[in-house]
Structures are given as C-alpha cells and as structure tokens.
Amino acid sequence: MLAAVRIRAHAPLLSRSGQWLGSILAAAAFAAGAAWADQEPRLVTPNDATTGALLLKSSTPGKYIEAPSLLTDVQIDISGPIARTRVTQRFENTTDGWIEGIYVFPLPDESAVDTLRMQIGDRFIEGMIEERQKAKAIYEQAKSEGRKTALLEQERPNLFTNSIANIGPGETIIVQIEYQETVRLTDDQFSLRFPMVVGPRYNPAPQILTASLGDDGWAVVDPVPDRTRISPPVLNPDLGNTNPLTLNVSLNAGFPVGELESTYHPMDVDWSGANAATLTLSAGSVPANRDFELTWRPKASHAPSAALFRETVEGEPYYLLMVTPPVTSHAAPPPPREITFIIDTSGSMGGESIRQARQSLAMAVQRLSPGDRFNVIEFNSVTNALFDHPVDATPSNLARATRWVEGLEATGGTEMLPALREALADHGNADGRLRQVIFLTDGAIGNEQQLFETISRKRKDARIFTVGIGSAPNSFFMSRAAELGQGTFTHIGNVDEVAARMSALFTKLESPAITNVAATWPDGSAVEAWPSPLPDVYAGETLVIAAHAAAKDGLVWVSGLNGDQPWKVGLPLKQAADRAGISKLWARKKISSLELDRARSDTLPDLVDDQILSVALAHHLVSRLTSLVAVDVTPTRPDGAVLDSAAIPLNLPAGWDFGKVFGHDGIRSDAPMIPVDALALRKPDAHGANAPMQVERGVPLPNTGTLSDLKLLAGIILVLMGFMLKLVFRRIRPHAA
Amino acid sequence: MPLDVTRKGPPPNLPLSGGGAVFPVARTVLPPERGELEGGQRPLKFKAKFLATLLLLAGLVLFGNGAYMKAKASLAQILLAHAWDRTLDGDTGARPWPWADITPAARLEYPRLHAATIVLDGTSGQALAFGPGRMHGSAAPGQPGLTLLAGHRDSHFAFLQHARPGDALTLTGPDGVAHSYRLTETRIVDASASGLIPGGNGPATLALTTCYPFGALTPTPQRFVALATLDDGTST
C-alpha cells in the first residue's frame, strides 16, 4: 500500500510590494509518505497527540496521523553585493515504511537557484541540471529502481518544489538548496531579507478553513482527491504555528561597516576586522513566524559611490556594476512637471478595482504642486480627456479634476491605444518640464505588442509609470510598459495599500533623478547587459548593471543627465574585484528578460525557449525549462520483492504513519516542530506520476453572490406595503366622505 | 484578501424603516369620528398617499434592479451562445455584442442537472454578471493543470447546489473538442484560502467555484468548490 502526504510547513507568499532581494523560504514543507503493503499504520485519536503535533486525517474515520518533523538551518554568506544563501532541511522518516517527500518553497523573483545537494549518511550527492522533462524521467526511473533521488523544479518563477524519493524507515535525509541574489541598496543602506512569515504580508491574520475543523475541533486536513495539484491550506494558530529555525550570517561588506542591525531578531555579532562579521541568532533557534531582515551601512565617508565586480568563467568576463550617482538633492523645489494620468474605466475594472483607481487618482491629484501641469484621461470603449491639453495645477483645475474623477464608473470595452496616444501626444507646451505618464489599469488587454510599439515610438522623453490595480493585473504588460517607458511598475492589490503605495510612488516622482542613463563599454566591444534600457536613477537609488562583455581592459563609462548637467563616471575594468556568482546573476536576469519577450506576440515562443534553455543549462540554473536532479548510485530499497511491489502500490489506497514529532539537536522535544499552515493528503495517481501539488494559500476566489435576490425580495416587500397602504386609504375614503 | 468585485447595489434599507413610521400615522386616521377630522384629514391622507406611492415606486425600482441583474445574466448567455458558435467557426475573440468587454472561452455542460453555460475569459465582477468566468492562468480545457471556473451562485452556477461526486461534466474548448470530467469532490473553503492555484503541471483538473451558502442574500466569505478530474478518453 502506498500513499503520500504532503505538508507545506511554511510558505510565505511573496510580498506584492517589494523586491525580495534576500529571501527564501526557510521553513519549507514536507511531504509525501508511502508505507508498504501489510504494514498497519499507527493511528491516533486527537487525545493521544502530544503538544504541538499536527494531525492529519487518516482513511479510518476518527483516526489521525501525526505529522513528521522538519528542521531548517539557514546560512547566508554576503560578499560585497552578492548574497549566497544555503537552506538545509532535515527530515526524519519515523515511519516503518518507505516514503517520498515533497516540499514547496517560494523564493524571491530574482534569485538564481543553482544547487541541490542530498546527504545520505556521510555521502553527498550533487544535483545535475537537466531539461525539465528529462530530469523528471531520471527521477521517476531512480524512484522505481529503489534509489534515493531528489528533484528540484520551478513551478512559478518564484515558487519551487523539491521531491525526495525512497527514504527508508527511520532514516534521516538532509537536503540542501543554494541560491544567490544581489543585496538591496537604498540610501547608502544595504539590506537583505529572508522571509519566514506565513501568508501574504498585507494580510497577516491567520485564517482557518471553515471546512477543515474536524468534529473534535482539531484542525485536520481534508484529503485532496487523486490527481490534483491543489490542496487546502490549514493554519492552526492553537497548535504549533512555529518552526524551529537556525540562522547564521557571514558578512563581508567590502568596506568598513558603520551600523549593522538585525531588524526583528536579536543577533550575536562577532567582528573580525572592520569589514567583516559573523552573526548568529541570540536565541539559538527561533520560531519561523517573522521575516528576518539584516541592514548595514558603511562608516561615514566610506560610502562607496561606485563598485565594479567581475567573475571570469571559461575565459569570459562577467561584470557587476553598482553606481550611486550624486543626485543633487539641493533644497530647490522639485522641477516642474507635466503629468498625465490615464485611468482605465473599462468593464473589467468594475467593483473594487475602480474604487482603488479612483482613490489612487484622487490622492495623486492632490500631490501636484502649483508649477506643474496635468491632465486626466479616462478610457473604456471611448477615450475622454478632462482637458484638451495639459493645464496648470491651479486650485480650480484641481477641484474640477477631483470632482470628475469621483464620478468615473467602470463600463464598456478596453480600447487602450487611443488613450495612450493622447497621453503621449506632445502638446508643445511642456516648456522643458519633465513629462510623466501615470497609467492606472488592470491591463486586461490582448494587444500588448501594439501598445509597446506605440510607447517605444511615441514617448520621446516621457516616462511611463504603471500602477496595477486589482488582485490579478496583467503584470507582464505593466512591468514591460514601465520598462520601455523607463519608469516603474507599482502594484496595488488591496484598498488598504493605496495610500502607502501611491505616496511612495509620488515621493519618487518628485525627487530629482539622473536621466538618460547609458553605459558605454570600451570601443565597440560586444556586450550583453541587463537591465535594458537602463532606468532613471532617483535620489538615494543605486544603479545595478549585470553585463557579459568581451572587454577585459579599458574603461566602462556610465553617463546621464543630472537635471541639465551632464554626469559621467568611468570605471577601469582591470581593477574589478573578483567575486564568484556574477555570471549566474547575469544569467538569471537574462532568463527573466527572455521570459518577458516570450509573452510578446512578435516572438516565436519555441525560439525563445531554446535560448532560455541554453542559458539555464550553461549556467546551471533552475528555470521553467530546467530542473536539478540528484540520484544515488546504489539502490537502497531492499530486495526484489519490495521492488516488485513498488510498481503496484501506486494504484492502491494507502495507510501511512509518520510517527511522533520529536526533537533534534538540543531543541526541546515538546517544542512544536511543524509550522504547518497548509497540509494535504495525496494519493499517487494511476500512472505513478507523483506530480507535486500546489500547496499555496491559493488565489482569492471571486465573489459570486449578487444582491439580486435580496433586491427582488426587498422590492416585493416594499410593493406589498405600498399596496396595503393604498388599500387602507380606499377603505377610509367612503367613511370620510 | 477577500476579493470584493461584486457591484454593490444601492443599500436595501431605502424606505423600509420609513415604512414602519408610516403605519402609526395611518392608524391614527383609522378610527375617525365622523365629521370631526374634516380639517386635519386631507393633509394627512395626502401625506400617506404620497408615502404609499413612494413605497410602491421604490419597491418597483428595487425589484426592477434585481430582475435586471437576472435578466442580464440570462440574456447575455443567449448572445454569448451566438458568439460561441462564431468562436467555434474560427473567429477567435468573437464578442457577444459589439461593445462587450468579454469573450467566450469554453462551454460547460452538466447533463444530469440539465445545465449548460458559456464560460467567459476572466473573472472580473463585471464579466461574472454575464456568465461564469475562467480565471486567468487556468489550464485550457483538457490540458494538464487546474482549470478554475467561477460563477454566480444565484444564476449560472446555481445548479452546483445539487452537484454530487460521480457526476459527469463536459467542458468544450474553443477548438470544439469536448473533454469529459468526473466530479470527485465538493468542499467549502474560505475565499482567501482556497488552496486553488490555476495552471501548473498537475493532472487535468476542473474546479467550479461559487459563493456559499447558496440561499444567502448577501455576499459571504465562503466558497463552494466542486472538483472534477479529466475522464480519460476524450470524446469529440
């Protein structure tokens, strides 16, 4: 008999807001179980459970199985601008059967996952990068042959699954994943985040599935039907909603460090010189219920204004440039601007979205300064501009705009092109003002390419800032439009976020910036650099460029316009400091850029896929098309009889048993071990394809109850009341007369 | 984050409380002593008559609005059926009416409950008024991964309240190929923690979701989910 269970221990959904530079899910989840035939699973009732145990419903009504234990260790090595994170997870199979474990973990968008390692006893097995289908086949083959094997796959660009097969009874399996990313740098402050919080940031309150409470009030898990990838998440705040996690940071900043701070977790710091330190959690291990964040600043006067790093792979240099331009933030008021707001009032914006958009727009209009010019354009099937051309932001014009915006309703089609043309049209009265277009939409359109072309052709010096509205905007369109328009993409997923997000956007728009940024490499040498085109750099921001260049000598010039003053800085390539991992960061950026291209209508998906595949394989990265797979050379699952049954059990219903939760390494055995917020019971499908299921919180389901019945009912009641009143009067009249 | 996409109607408390206040006025009129109220009766009567008319009107408007929503839901399906025929004929992106913001994406059939409906592309509040929607990112009919359809509990997906595991369903894609599914399970989940993620690489699964409980008059946080898996052996 075989069955599989899968638990998501901890999967913080990626924050919609920011960049998750520096983060991986620590406490991932755990997995599937399979007990061999004829072995009676050990079942318990809720009363038998020890503290913090999380129970899974078994096939025997009223009986439950305790979830297995999982320990996580995180090691972050920061070397200059690059952080490499190693997540080690240790799972102990306390059952009498052979099991397969699968866990899911989210990562930041820009993280490059390149290593999968499996430890069996004292042997390490390294994962190989393979084409996704092939990796899967290798895994399945090894699984059926009784070998220990692990597979790391990308489900979404920021969501990965790890499967481990053939874990024997009582065995401990250790799996390591490594990824790297660039640290975030704003206002001379470096920061790195490692997310641990369950659930979306904007809604931290725990939620319980209504259907998931058993008769005894215990949170139990509904079995998920065969052959689905979905599963009900369960967050049980009463039982161990924590995950023991140990975390160490080794920091080598590359410059004398002034301030060093762990925002939420007390850390012990051990300095080795002015540049480097080792940090460990003061508490030893912590429950994984709060993001880890580390920030550090250079000592005053040591703040680097530019940095250049290099990695040479097979004779080819890869560079990472970091430049903080001296954006003058003199007390002068922000330069006058000409701002055009475009608001999407098409039918798809109906309901919550249009309310968010109206509120955002009303806030934005209030932020205009007297010297600015502005206009507001709404579009659905037709385009309507508030004014014929941009007008001065006088109090009366602002009041008119505010009233107009309040009256906007969402209805009709989405004809975006005329609105975009109108917004980008040069009315010839900008008078050297900075032209900014702020585009509020859910991007529910199909003619992306046409719009991109219009943006590229018509925008001239205008900057385009897209504001994504609603829970599921077309983020491909918005981020690409912002990239082409040298602006930024802001996502507002929730009405509560409007004020904070719009305010952040406006602070940015009002601050001075270096524009027309360009990087020039030594005399015409071939170079492939990301991002492309280079964005404007606002006060306090740092420009980060990853490049694969032929040149090894000479100067790379980064230039731009600071207000109307030209600005230029040259960096000698020869003096670049060597840092491992730059080629991978470059490759990761290239893959995400290719994925964007792929969604465009004018590219051939197969062609782009080939490119993605070759980059990912060459740089050993997990991507949509590539997976890491590790296989032990020696079969460990014993004898032929068991192997024979390996093919059969997949079809049979199962009993399974994960035993009791227990402690490791000085962690109290009564400490809650499983920070499980989502569990699922899974049966392998008929083909034995243990496709990993999604165990996310899932997409928010749309509201599908209307008020029509209520209205009908209330309407009937009112009409009846009216008739009764009339009848009463009919009756009075003869008496009165 | 609870998704609140339903267009909120006018608050239904219009003259309900006002109506209550009317009765005492009328009742004071009821036992009139003949001839005595000549002076005061006319304005009172006038006022009450006016209120009665107001009540009638408000009731009719409210009723009309509710009925309009129902009618819109049914009429749109007829127009969508035409657009669907055109889609099957190869006119991808056919619109049910010229200014529509919606396009048909699939046809769902539930033979046991004699239900059939055209599924739209997308699940915005506006679109759902016309028909059930296929959530963005969903797998295409019959393809691996999760196909998530959402529809109104009081119109297009009202039949789901009678759904039973084992029922057969058919989902036809724009290519005209009908895929058979078998309902495996129904469950009730929280809207913001459904555990459902459209797409992916898993086995072909169909999830039909609607608001729960079915009889409720106001929006609720619970959702009813019916899960169906692809029956091997696709019929055309």
Tab-separated table of C-alpha atoms in Angstrom, chain A residues 5 7 44-50 52-58 62-67 212 216 218-222 234 236 239 656 659 661 674 676 679:
chain	number	residue	atom	x	y	z
A	5	VAL	CA	1.018	13.041	2.251
A	7	ILE	CA	2.608	19.268	4.079
A	44	VAL	CA	-4.014	8.055	16.969
A	45	THR	CA	-7.019	9.933	18.206
A	46	PRO	CA	-6.768	13.635	18.950
A	47	ASN	CA	-6.469	12.916	22.655
A	48	ASP	CA	-3.335	10.873	22.132
A	49	ALA	CA	-1.468	13.677	20.464
A	50	THR	CA	1.419	15.361	22.166
A	52	GLY	CA	2.076	20.870	19.079
A	53	ALA	CA	1.505	17.847	16.994
A	54	LEU	CA	-0.361	18.468	13.861
A	55	LEU	CA	-2.758	15.773	12.918
A	56	LEU	CA	-3.650	14.518	9.509
A	57	LYS	CA	-6.868	12.763	8.865
A	58	SER	CA	-6.421	9.133	8.011
A	62	GLY	CA	-11.849	9.434	13.658
A	63	LYS	CA	-8.231	8.364	13.489
A	64	TYR	CA	-5.369	10.678	12.785
A	65	ILE	CA	-1.704	10.532	11.993
A	66	GLU	CA	0.835	12.868	13.466
A	67	ALA	CA	2.836	14.957	11.065
A	212	SER	CA	-11.227	21.952	7.900
A	216	ASP	CA	-13.420	17.466	17.759
A	218	TRP	CA	-8.999	19.845	15.739
A	219	ALA	CA	-7.646	21.268	12.606
A	220	VAL	CA	-7.482	18.394	10.266
A	221	VAL	CA	-6.917	18.197	6.651
A	222	ASP	CA	-9.360	17.315	4.016
A	234	VAL	CA	-4.758	24.980	7.040
A	236	ASN	CA	-3.808	26.280	13.051
A	239	LEU	CA	-1.142	24.178	17.645
A	656	TRP	CA	0.644	5.672	6.421
A	659	GLY	CA	5.186	8.730	13.982
A	661	VAL	CA	7.155	14.604	16.477
A	674	ILE	CA	5.888	21.666	12.240
A	676	VAL	CA	2.327	23.748	9.078
A	679	LEU	CA	-1.446	20.335	4.537
